[in-house]
mmCIF file of N, CA and C in Angstrom:
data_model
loop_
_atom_site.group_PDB
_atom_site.id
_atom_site.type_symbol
_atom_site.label_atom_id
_atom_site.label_comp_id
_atom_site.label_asym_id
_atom_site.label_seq_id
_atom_site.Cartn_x
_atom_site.Cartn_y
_atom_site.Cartn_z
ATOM 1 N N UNK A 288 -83.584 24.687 -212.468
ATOM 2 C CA UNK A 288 -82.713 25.414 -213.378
ATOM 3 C C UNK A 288 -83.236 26.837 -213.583
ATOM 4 N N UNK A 289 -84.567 26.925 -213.887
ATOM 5 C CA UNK A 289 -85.171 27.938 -213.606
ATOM 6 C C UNK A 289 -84.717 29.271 -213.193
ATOM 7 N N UNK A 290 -85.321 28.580 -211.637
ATOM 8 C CA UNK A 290 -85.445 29.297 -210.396
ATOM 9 C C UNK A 290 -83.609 29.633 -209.948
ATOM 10 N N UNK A 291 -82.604 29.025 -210.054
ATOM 11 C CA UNK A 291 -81.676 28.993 -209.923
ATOM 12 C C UNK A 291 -80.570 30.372 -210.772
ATOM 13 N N UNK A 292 -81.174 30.285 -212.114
ATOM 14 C CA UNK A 292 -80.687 30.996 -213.379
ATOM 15 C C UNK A 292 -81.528 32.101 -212.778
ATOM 16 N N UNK A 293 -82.121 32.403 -212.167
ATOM 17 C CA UNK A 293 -83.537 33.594 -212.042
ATOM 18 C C UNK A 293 -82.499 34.610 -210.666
ATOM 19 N N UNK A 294 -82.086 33.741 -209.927
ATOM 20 C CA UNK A 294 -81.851 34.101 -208.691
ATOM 21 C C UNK A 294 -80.360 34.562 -208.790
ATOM 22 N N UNK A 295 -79.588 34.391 -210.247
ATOM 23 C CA UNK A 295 -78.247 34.760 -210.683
ATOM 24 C C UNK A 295 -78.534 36.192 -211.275
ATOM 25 N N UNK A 296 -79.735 36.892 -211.236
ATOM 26 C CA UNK A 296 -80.296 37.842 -212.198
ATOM 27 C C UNK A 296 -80.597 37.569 -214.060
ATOM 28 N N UNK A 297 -80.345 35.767 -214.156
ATOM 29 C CA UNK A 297 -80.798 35.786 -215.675
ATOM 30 C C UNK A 297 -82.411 35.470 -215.956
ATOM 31 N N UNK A 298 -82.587 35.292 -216.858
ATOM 32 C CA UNK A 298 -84.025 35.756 -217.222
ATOM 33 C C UNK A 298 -84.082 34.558 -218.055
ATOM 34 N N UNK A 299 -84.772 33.334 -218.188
ATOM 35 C CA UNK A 299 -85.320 32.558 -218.853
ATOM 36 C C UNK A 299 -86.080 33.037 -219.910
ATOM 37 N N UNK A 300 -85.673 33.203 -221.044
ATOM 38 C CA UNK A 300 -86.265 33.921 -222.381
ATOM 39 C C UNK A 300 -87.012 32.637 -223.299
ATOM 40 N N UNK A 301 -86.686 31.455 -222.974
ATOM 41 C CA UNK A 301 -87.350 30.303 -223.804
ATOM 42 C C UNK A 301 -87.195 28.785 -223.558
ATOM 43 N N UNK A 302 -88.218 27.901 -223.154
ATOM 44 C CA UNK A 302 -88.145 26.879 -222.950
ATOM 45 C C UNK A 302 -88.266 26.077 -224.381
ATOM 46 N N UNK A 303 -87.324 25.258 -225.320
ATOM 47 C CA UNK A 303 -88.035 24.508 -226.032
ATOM 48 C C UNK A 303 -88.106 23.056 -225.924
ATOM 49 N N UNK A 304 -89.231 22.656 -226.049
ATOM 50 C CA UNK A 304 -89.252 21.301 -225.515
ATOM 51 C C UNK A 304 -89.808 20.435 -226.743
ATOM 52 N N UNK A 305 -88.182 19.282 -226.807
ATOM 53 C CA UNK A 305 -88.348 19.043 -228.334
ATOM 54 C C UNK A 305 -89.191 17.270 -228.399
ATOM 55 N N UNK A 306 -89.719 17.044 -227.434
ATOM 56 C CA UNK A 306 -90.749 15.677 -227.318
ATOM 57 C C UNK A 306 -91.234 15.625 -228.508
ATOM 58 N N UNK A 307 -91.886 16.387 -229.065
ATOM 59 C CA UNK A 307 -92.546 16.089 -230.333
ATOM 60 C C UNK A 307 -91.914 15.883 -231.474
ATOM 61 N N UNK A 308 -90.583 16.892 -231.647
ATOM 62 C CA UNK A 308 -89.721 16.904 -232.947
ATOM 63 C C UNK A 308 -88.813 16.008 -232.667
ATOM 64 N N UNK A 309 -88.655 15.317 -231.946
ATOM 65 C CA UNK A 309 -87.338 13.915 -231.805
ATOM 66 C C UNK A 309 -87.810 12.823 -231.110
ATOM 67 N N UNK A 310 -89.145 12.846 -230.579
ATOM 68 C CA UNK A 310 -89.694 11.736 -229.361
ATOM 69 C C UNK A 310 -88.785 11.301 -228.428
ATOM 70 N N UNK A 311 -87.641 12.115 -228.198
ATOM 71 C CA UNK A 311 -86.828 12.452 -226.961
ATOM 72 C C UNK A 311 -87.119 13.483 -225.541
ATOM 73 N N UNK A 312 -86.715 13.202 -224.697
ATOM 74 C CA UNK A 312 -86.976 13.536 -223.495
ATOM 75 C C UNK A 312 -86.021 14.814 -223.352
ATOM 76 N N UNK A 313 -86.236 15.635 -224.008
ATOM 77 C CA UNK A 313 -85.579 16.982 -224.316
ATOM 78 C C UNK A 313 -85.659 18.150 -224.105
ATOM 79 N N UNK A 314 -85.230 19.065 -223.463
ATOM 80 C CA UNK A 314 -85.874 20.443 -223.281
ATOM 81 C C UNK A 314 -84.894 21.271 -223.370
ATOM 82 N N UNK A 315 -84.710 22.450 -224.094
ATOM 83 C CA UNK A 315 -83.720 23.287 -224.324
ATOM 84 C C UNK A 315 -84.011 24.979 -223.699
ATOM 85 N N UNK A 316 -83.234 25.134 -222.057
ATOM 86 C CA UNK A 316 -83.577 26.669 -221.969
ATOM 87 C C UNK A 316 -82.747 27.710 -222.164
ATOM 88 N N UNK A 317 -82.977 28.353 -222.429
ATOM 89 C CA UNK A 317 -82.509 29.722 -223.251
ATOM 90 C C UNK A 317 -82.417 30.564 -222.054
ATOM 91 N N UNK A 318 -81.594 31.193 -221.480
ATOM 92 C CA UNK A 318 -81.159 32.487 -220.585
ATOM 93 C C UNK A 318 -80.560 33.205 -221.298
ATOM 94 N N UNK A 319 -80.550 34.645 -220.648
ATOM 95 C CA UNK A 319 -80.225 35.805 -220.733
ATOM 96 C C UNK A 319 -79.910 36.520 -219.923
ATOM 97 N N UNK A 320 -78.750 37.280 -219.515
ATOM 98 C CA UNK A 320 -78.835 38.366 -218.470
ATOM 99 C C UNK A 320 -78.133 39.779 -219.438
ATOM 100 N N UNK A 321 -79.435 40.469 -219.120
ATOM 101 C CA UNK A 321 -79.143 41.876 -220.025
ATOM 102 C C UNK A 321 -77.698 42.107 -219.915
ATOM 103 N N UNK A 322 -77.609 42.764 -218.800
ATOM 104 C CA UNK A 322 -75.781 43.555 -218.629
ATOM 105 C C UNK A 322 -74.948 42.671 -219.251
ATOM 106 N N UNK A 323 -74.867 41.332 -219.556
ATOM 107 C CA UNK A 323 -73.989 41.215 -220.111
ATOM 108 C C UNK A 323 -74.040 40.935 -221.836
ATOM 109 N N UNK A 324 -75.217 40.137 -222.268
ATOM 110 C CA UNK A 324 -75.576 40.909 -223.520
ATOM 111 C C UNK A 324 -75.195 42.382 -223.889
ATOM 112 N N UNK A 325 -75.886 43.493 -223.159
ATOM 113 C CA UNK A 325 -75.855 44.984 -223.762
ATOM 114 C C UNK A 325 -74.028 45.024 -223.511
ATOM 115 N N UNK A 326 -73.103 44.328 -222.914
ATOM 116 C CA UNK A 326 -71.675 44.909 -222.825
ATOM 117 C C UNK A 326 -70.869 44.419 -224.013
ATOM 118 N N UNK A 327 -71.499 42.588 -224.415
ATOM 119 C CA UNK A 327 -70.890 42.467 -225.133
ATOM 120 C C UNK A 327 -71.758 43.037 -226.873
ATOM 121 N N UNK A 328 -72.601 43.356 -226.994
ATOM 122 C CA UNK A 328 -73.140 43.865 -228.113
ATOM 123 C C UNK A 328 -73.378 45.662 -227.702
ATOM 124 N N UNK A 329 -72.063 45.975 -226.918
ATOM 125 C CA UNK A 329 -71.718 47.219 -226.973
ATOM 126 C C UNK A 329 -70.772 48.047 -228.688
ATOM 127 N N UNK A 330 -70.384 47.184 -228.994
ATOM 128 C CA UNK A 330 -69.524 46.983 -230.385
ATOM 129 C C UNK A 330 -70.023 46.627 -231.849
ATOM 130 N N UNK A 331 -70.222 47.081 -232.588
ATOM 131 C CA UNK A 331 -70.724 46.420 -233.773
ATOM 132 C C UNK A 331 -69.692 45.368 -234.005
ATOM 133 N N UNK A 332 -68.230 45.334 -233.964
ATOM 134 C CA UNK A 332 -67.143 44.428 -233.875
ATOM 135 C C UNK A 332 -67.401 43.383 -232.800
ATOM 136 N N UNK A 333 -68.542 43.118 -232.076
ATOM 137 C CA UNK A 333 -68.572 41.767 -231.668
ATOM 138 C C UNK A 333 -70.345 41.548 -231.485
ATOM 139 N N UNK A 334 -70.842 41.523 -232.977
ATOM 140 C CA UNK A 334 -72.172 41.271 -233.170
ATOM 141 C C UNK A 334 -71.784 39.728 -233.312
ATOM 142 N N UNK A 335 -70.791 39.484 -233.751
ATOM 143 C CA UNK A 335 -70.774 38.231 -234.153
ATOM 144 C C UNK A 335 -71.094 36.734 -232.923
ATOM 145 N N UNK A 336 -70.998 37.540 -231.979
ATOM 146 C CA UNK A 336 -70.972 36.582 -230.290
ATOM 147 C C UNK A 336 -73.098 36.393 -230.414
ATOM 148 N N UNK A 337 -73.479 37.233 -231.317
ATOM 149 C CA UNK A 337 -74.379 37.206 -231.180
ATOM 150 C C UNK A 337 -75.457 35.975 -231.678
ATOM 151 N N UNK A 338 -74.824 35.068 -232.325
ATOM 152 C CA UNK A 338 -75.163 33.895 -232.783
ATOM 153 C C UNK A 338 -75.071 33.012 -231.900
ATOM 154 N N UNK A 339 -74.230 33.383 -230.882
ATOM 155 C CA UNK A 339 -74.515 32.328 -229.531
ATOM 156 C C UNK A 339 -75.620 32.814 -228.432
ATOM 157 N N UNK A 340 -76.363 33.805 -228.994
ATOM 158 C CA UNK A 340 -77.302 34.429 -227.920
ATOM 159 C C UNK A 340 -78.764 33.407 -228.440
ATOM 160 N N UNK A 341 -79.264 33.923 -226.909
ATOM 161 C CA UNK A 341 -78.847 33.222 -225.386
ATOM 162 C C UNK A 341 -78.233 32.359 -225.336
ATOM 163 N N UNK A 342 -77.514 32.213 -224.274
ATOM 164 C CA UNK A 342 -76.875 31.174 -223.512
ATOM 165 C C UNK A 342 -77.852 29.888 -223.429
ATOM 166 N N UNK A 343 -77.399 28.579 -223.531
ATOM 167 C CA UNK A 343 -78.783 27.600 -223.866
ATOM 168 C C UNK A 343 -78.112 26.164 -222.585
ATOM 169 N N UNK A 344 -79.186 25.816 -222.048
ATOM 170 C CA UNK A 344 -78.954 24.333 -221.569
ATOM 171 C C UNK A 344 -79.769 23.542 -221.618
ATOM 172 N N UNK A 345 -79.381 22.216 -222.277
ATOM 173 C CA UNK A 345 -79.911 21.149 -222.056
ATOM 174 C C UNK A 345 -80.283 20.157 -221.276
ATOM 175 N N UNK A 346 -82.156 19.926 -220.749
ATOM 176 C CA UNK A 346 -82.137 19.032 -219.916
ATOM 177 C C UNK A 346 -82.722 17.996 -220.454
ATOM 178 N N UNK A 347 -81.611 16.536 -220.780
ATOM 179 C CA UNK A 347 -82.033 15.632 -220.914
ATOM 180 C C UNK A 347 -82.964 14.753 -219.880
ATOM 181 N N UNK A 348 -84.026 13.716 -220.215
ATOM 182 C CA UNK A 348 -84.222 12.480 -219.215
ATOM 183 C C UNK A 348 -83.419 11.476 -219.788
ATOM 184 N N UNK A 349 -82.979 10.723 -219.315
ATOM 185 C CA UNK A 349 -82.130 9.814 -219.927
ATOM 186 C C UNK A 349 -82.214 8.203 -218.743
ATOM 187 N N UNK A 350 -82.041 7.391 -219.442
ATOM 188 C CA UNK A 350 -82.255 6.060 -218.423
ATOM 189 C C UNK A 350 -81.336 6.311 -216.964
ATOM 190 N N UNK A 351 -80.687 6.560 -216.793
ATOM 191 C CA UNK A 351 -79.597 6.808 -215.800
ATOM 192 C C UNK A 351 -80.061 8.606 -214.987
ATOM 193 N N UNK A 352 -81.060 9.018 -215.421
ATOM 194 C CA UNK A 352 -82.073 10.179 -214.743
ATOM 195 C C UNK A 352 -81.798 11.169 -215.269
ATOM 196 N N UNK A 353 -82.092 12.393 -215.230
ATOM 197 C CA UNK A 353 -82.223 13.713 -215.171
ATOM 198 C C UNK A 353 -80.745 14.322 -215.580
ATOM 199 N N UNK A 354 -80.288 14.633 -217.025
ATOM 200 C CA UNK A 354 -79.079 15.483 -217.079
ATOM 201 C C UNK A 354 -78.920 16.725 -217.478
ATOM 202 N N UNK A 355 -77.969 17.525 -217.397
ATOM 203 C CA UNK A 355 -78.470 19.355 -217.610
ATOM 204 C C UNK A 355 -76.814 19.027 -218.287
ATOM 205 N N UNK A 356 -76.977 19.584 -219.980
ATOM 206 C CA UNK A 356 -75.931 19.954 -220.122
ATOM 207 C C UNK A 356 -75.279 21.395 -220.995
ATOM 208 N N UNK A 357 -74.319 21.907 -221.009
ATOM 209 C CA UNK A 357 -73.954 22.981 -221.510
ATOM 210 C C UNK A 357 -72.786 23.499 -222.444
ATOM 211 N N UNK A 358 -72.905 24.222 -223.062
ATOM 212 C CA UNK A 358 -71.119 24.577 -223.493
ATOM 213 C C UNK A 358 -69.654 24.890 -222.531
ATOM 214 N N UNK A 359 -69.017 24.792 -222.829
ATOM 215 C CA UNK A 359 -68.152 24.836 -221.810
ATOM 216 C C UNK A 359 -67.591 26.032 -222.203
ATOM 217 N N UNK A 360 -68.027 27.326 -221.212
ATOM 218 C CA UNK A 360 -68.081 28.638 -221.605
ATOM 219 C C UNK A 360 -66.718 29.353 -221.348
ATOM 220 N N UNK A 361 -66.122 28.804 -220.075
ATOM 221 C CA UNK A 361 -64.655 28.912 -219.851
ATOM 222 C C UNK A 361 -63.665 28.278 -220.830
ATOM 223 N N UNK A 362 -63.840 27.640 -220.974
ATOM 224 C CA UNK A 362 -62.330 27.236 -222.201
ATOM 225 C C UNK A 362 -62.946 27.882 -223.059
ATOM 226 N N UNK A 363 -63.924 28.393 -223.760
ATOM 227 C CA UNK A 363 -64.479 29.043 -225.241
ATOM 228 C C UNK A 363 -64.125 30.867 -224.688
ATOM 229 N N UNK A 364 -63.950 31.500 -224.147
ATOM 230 C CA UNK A 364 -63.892 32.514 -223.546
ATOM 231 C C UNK A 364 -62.306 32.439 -223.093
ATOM 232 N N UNK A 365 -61.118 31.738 -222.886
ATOM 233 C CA UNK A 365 -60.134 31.788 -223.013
ATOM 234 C C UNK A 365 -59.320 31.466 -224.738
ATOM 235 N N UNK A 366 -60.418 30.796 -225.524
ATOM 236 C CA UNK A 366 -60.047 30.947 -226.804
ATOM 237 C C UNK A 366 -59.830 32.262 -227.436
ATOM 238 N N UNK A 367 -61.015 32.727 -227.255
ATOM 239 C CA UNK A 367 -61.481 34.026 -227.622
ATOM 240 C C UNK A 367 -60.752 35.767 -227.145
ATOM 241 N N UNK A 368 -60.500 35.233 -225.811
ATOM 242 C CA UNK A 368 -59.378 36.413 -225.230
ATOM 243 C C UNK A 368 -60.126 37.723 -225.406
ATOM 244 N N UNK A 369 -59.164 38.620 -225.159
ATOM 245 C CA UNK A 369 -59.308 39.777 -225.553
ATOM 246 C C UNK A 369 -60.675 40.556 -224.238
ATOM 247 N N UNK A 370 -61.596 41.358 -224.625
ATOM 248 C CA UNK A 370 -62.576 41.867 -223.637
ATOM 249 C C UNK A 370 -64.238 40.980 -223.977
ATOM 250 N N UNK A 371 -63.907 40.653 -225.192
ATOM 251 C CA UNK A 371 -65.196 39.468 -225.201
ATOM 252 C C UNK A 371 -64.734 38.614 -224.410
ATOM 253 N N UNK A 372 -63.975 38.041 -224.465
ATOM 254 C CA UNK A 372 -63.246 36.495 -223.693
ATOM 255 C C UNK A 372 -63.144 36.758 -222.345
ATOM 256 N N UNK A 373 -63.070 38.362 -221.825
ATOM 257 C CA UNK A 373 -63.531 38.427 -220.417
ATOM 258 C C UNK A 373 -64.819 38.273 -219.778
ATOM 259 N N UNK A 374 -65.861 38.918 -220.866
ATOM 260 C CA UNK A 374 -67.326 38.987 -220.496
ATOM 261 C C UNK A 374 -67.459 37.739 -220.654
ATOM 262 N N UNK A 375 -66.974 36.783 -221.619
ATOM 263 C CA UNK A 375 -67.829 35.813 -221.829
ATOM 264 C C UNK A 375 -67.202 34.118 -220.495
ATOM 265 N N UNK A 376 -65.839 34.835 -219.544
ATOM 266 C CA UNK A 376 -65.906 34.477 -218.885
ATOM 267 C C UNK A 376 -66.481 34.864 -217.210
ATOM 268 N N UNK A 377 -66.924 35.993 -217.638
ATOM 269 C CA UNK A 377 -67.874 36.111 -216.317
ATOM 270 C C UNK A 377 -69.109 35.649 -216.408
ATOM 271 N N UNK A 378 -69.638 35.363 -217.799
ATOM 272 C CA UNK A 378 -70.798 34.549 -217.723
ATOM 273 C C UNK A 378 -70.782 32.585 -217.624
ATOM 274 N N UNK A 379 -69.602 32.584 -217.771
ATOM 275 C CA UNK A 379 -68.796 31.273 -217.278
ATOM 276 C C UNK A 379 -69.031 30.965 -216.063
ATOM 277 N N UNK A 380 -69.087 32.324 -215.107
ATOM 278 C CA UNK A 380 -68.862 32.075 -213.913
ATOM 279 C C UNK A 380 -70.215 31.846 -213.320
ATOM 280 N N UNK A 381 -70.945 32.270 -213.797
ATOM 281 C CA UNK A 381 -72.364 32.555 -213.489
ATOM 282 C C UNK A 381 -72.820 31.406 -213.800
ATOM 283 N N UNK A 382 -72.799 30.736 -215.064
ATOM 284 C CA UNK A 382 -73.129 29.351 -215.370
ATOM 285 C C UNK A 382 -72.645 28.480 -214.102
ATOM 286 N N UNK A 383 -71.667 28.541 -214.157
ATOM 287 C CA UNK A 383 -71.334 27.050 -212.955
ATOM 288 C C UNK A 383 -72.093 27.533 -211.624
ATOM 289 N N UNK A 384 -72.151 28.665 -211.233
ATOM 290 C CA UNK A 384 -72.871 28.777 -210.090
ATOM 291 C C UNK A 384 -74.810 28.179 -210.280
ATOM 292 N N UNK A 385 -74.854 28.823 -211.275
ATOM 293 C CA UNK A 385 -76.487 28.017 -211.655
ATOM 294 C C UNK A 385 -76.317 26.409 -211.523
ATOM 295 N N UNK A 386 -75.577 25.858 -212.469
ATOM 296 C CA UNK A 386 -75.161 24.654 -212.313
ATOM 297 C C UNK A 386 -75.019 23.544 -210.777
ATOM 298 N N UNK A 387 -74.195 24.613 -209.888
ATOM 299 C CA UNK A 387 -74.296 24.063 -208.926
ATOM 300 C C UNK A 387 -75.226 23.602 -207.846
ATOM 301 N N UNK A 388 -76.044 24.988 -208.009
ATOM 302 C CA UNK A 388 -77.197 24.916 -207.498
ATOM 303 C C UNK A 388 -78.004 23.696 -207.686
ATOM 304 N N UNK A 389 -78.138 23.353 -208.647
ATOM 305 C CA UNK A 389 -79.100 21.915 -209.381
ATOM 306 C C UNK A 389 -78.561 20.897 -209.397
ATOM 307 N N UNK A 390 -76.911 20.632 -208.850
ATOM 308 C CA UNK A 390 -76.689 19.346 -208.792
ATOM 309 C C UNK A 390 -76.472 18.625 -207.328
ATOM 310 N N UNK A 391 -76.927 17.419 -208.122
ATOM 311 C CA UNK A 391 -77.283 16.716 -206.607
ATOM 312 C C UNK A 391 -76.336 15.256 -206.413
#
């Protein structure tokens, strides 16, 4: 997921790994890719997107193996419309390509 998110130009800003606080098999990573942060917090009128910063995925272990899961950034980015709802579907796009990469 990493290496995958790395090679899209995003930047892994935080691994949290919640084993200790839930005794679950949990890890939460945090990406970032500047350009599209700095476009959409080009606006003081859309600081508010900023509560979803970074972009986050979850990799569960789970009896049935290894799951990565995420928001579903395309339908939330056609809610939203407008020129956020564009940026925030080009980072839609970028997600599923990371995504793809890692599934097997």
């Amino acid at each position: 997921l990493k290496s995958a998110s790395e090679q899209r130009g995003w930047k892994v800003v935080n691994v949290l790994d919640l084993r200790e606080n839930l005794d679950k098999e949990i890890a939460i990573v945090e990406i970032c890719k500047r350009e599209f942060a700095e476009k959409v917090l080009s606006s003081e009128n859309n600081y508010w997107v900023s509560a979803m910063m970074p972009c986050r995925f979850a990799v569960c272990k789970q009896s049935g193996g290894v799951f990565v899961y995420s928001m579903n950034m395309e339908t939330f980015a056609q809610m939203i419309g407008g020129e956020v709802g564009k940026m925030l579907g080009a980072v839609a796009e970028d997600e599923k390509a990371i995504l793809s990469v890692i599934q097997s």
